[in-house]
C-alpha cells in the first residue's frame, strides 16, 4: 500500500535521518535505526546533500533502513542536477529497491542565483519523474506552513503546492512550524485551494539551543513562538549558544551543564505539547526529525503516547 493511502486511513509515524559525515557515525547508525524500529515507523526518510554531494552515503543509509524492515524514502533535489543525471540516479534508486522520494528543489547554492541544474523548481521535478517513471515512485513534496522563505506570498506558495499535486505528487511533508495559529491557517487555506494530499507534519525535537536557533533562522525564517523564545532565554548559554566554550573546551557559562540539561528537559516537554496539538488537528502523519538520535526521540514517543494511542 502507498504511504499516502495508508495516511488516509490512520495517522502515520515516521523518522528523518541524515547520512553521517564520519565512518564512526555510519557504523553507529544501524544501531540507532534498530532502536527506532521499536516504534514500527511506517517509513524513515534520509536527507540528500545539497548538490548531491553525499549520494553514496544517502544510498547506504536507505539500504540500512530497508534492511531494518521499513520503507526508505529518499530526499532528492535538483541542485546541480541535469535531466540525464536525475534519470540515472533515480534508476539507481529503483535498482536498489528505493521507490519513495521527497521531490525537492533544494537550496540555491551560496553565491548562485539558480539551481545550476536543468530544473528550477520542485514542480518540474515532480512532472519529470511522473513522465519518465510513471507510477514507479511514490512522491512526497515539501510544504511550508509559513510560506517558503523566498516565496512571493503565501498565496503564491500555496498555488505552487497545488501545482505539485496536479503534476502528480502524492503527499506533503511539511517544513517545521512552531506557530500553531499559522499552521491552522495554512491547513485551511491549502484545502480551500483544492490541495487534497495528506499532510505529514515535520516535527523537530527541541533538544539543543544552537541547533534550534540555527534550524529556524539559518535558512528557513521560521517563527519561534513566545513559549519557545522564553525557553531559550531562560536557559541562555552565555555569551551565546554558538560560542559557549573556550579554546580548551571549557564552558564560559558557570551554569552550562545545568542549563543544557534543563533546556533539553523543557524542550522535550515543548515538543510533546506540539505533537499533541498537531494530533488534535487531525494531521495525517507525524514525521520526527530524529537527528540520528534515538534516546531523546524514544522519550518523546513514549511520553506523547504516539505509539500507544493510535
Ligand atoms: P519549491 O517548491 O520549488 O519552491 C521554491 C521556491 O520557489 C518557493 O518560494 C516557491 O514559492 C517558488 N516556486 C516554486 N515553483 C515555482 C514556479 N513554478 N514559479 C515561480 N515560483 C515557484 N534540502 C536539501 O538540500 N536536502 C534535503 O534533504 C532537504 N530535506 C527537506 C525536507 C523537508 C521536509 C523540507 C520542508 C525541506 C527540505 N529541504 C532539503 C530544504 C528545501 O530543499 C528548501 O526549502 C528549498 O529552498 C526549497 O525546496 P522546495 O522543494 O520547497 O522548492
Short mmCIF file of N, CA and C in Angstrom, two decimals, residues 6 21 26 37 44-45 81 113 125 195 199 201 241 247 250 262 266 276:
data_model
loop_
_atom_site.label_atom_id
_atom_site.label_comp_id
_atom_site.label_asym_id
_atom_site.label_seq_id
_atom_site.Cartn_x
_atom_site.Cartn_y
_atom_site.Cartn_z
N UNK A 6 -2.15 4.87 3.05
CA UNK A 6 -2.16 4.49 4.46
C UNK A 6 -2.49 5.70 5.34
N UNK A 21 28.58 12.10 8.61
CA UNK A 21 29.75 12.52 7.83
C UNK A 21 30.97 11.64 8.12
N UNK A 26 28.53 6.46 10.62
CA UNK A 26 27.90 5.47 9.73
C UNK A 26 27.78 4.13 10.45
N UNK A 37 13.20 1.39 15.27
CA UNK A 37 12.27 0.40 14.70
C UNK A 37 11.30 -0.17 15.74
N UNK A 44 11.10 5.63 7.06
CA UNK A 44 12.17 6.50 7.55
C UNK A 44 12.76 7.19 6.34
N UNK A 45 12.87 8.51 6.40
CA UNK A 45 13.44 9.22 5.25
C UNK A 45 14.90 9.57 5.51
N UNK A 81 21.81 19.28 -10.76
CA UNK A 81 21.47 18.01 -11.40
C UNK A 81 20.91 18.24 -12.80
N UNK A 113 22.50 32.20 -8.37
CA UNK A 113 21.13 32.71 -8.43
C UNK A 113 20.18 31.66 -9.01
N UNK A 125 10.46 18.86 -11.19
CA UNK A 125 10.98 17.53 -10.86
C UNK A 125 9.84 16.53 -10.76
N UNK A 195 -6.02 21.53 -2.49
CA UNK A 195 -4.94 20.57 -2.20
C UNK A 195 -5.51 19.50 -1.27
N UNK A 199 -1.26 15.42 4.75
CA UNK A 199 -0.23 16.31 5.32
C UNK A 199 0.52 15.57 6.43
N UNK A 201 3.36 15.97 9.03
CA UNK A 201 3.94 17.16 9.65
C UNK A 201 5.36 16.92 10.17
N UNK A 241 24.89 30.59 22.51
CA UNK A 241 24.97 29.14 22.34
C UNK A 241 25.89 28.68 21.22
N UNK A 247 38.67 27.92 23.95
CA UNK A 247 39.51 27.10 23.07
C UNK A 247 39.86 25.75 23.71
N UNK A 250 36.31 24.55 27.68
CA UNK A 250 35.71 24.86 28.99
C UNK A 250 34.56 25.84 28.77
N UNK A 262 18.57 21.29 31.56
CA UNK A 262 17.21 21.81 31.74
C UNK A 262 16.58 22.20 30.39
N UNK A 266 13.02 20.74 29.19
CA UNK A 266 11.89 21.62 28.85
C UNK A 266 11.57 21.53 27.35
N UNK A 276 0.93 16.96 20.55
CA UNK A 276 -0.49 16.88 20.98
C UNK A 276 -1.35 17.80 20.11
#
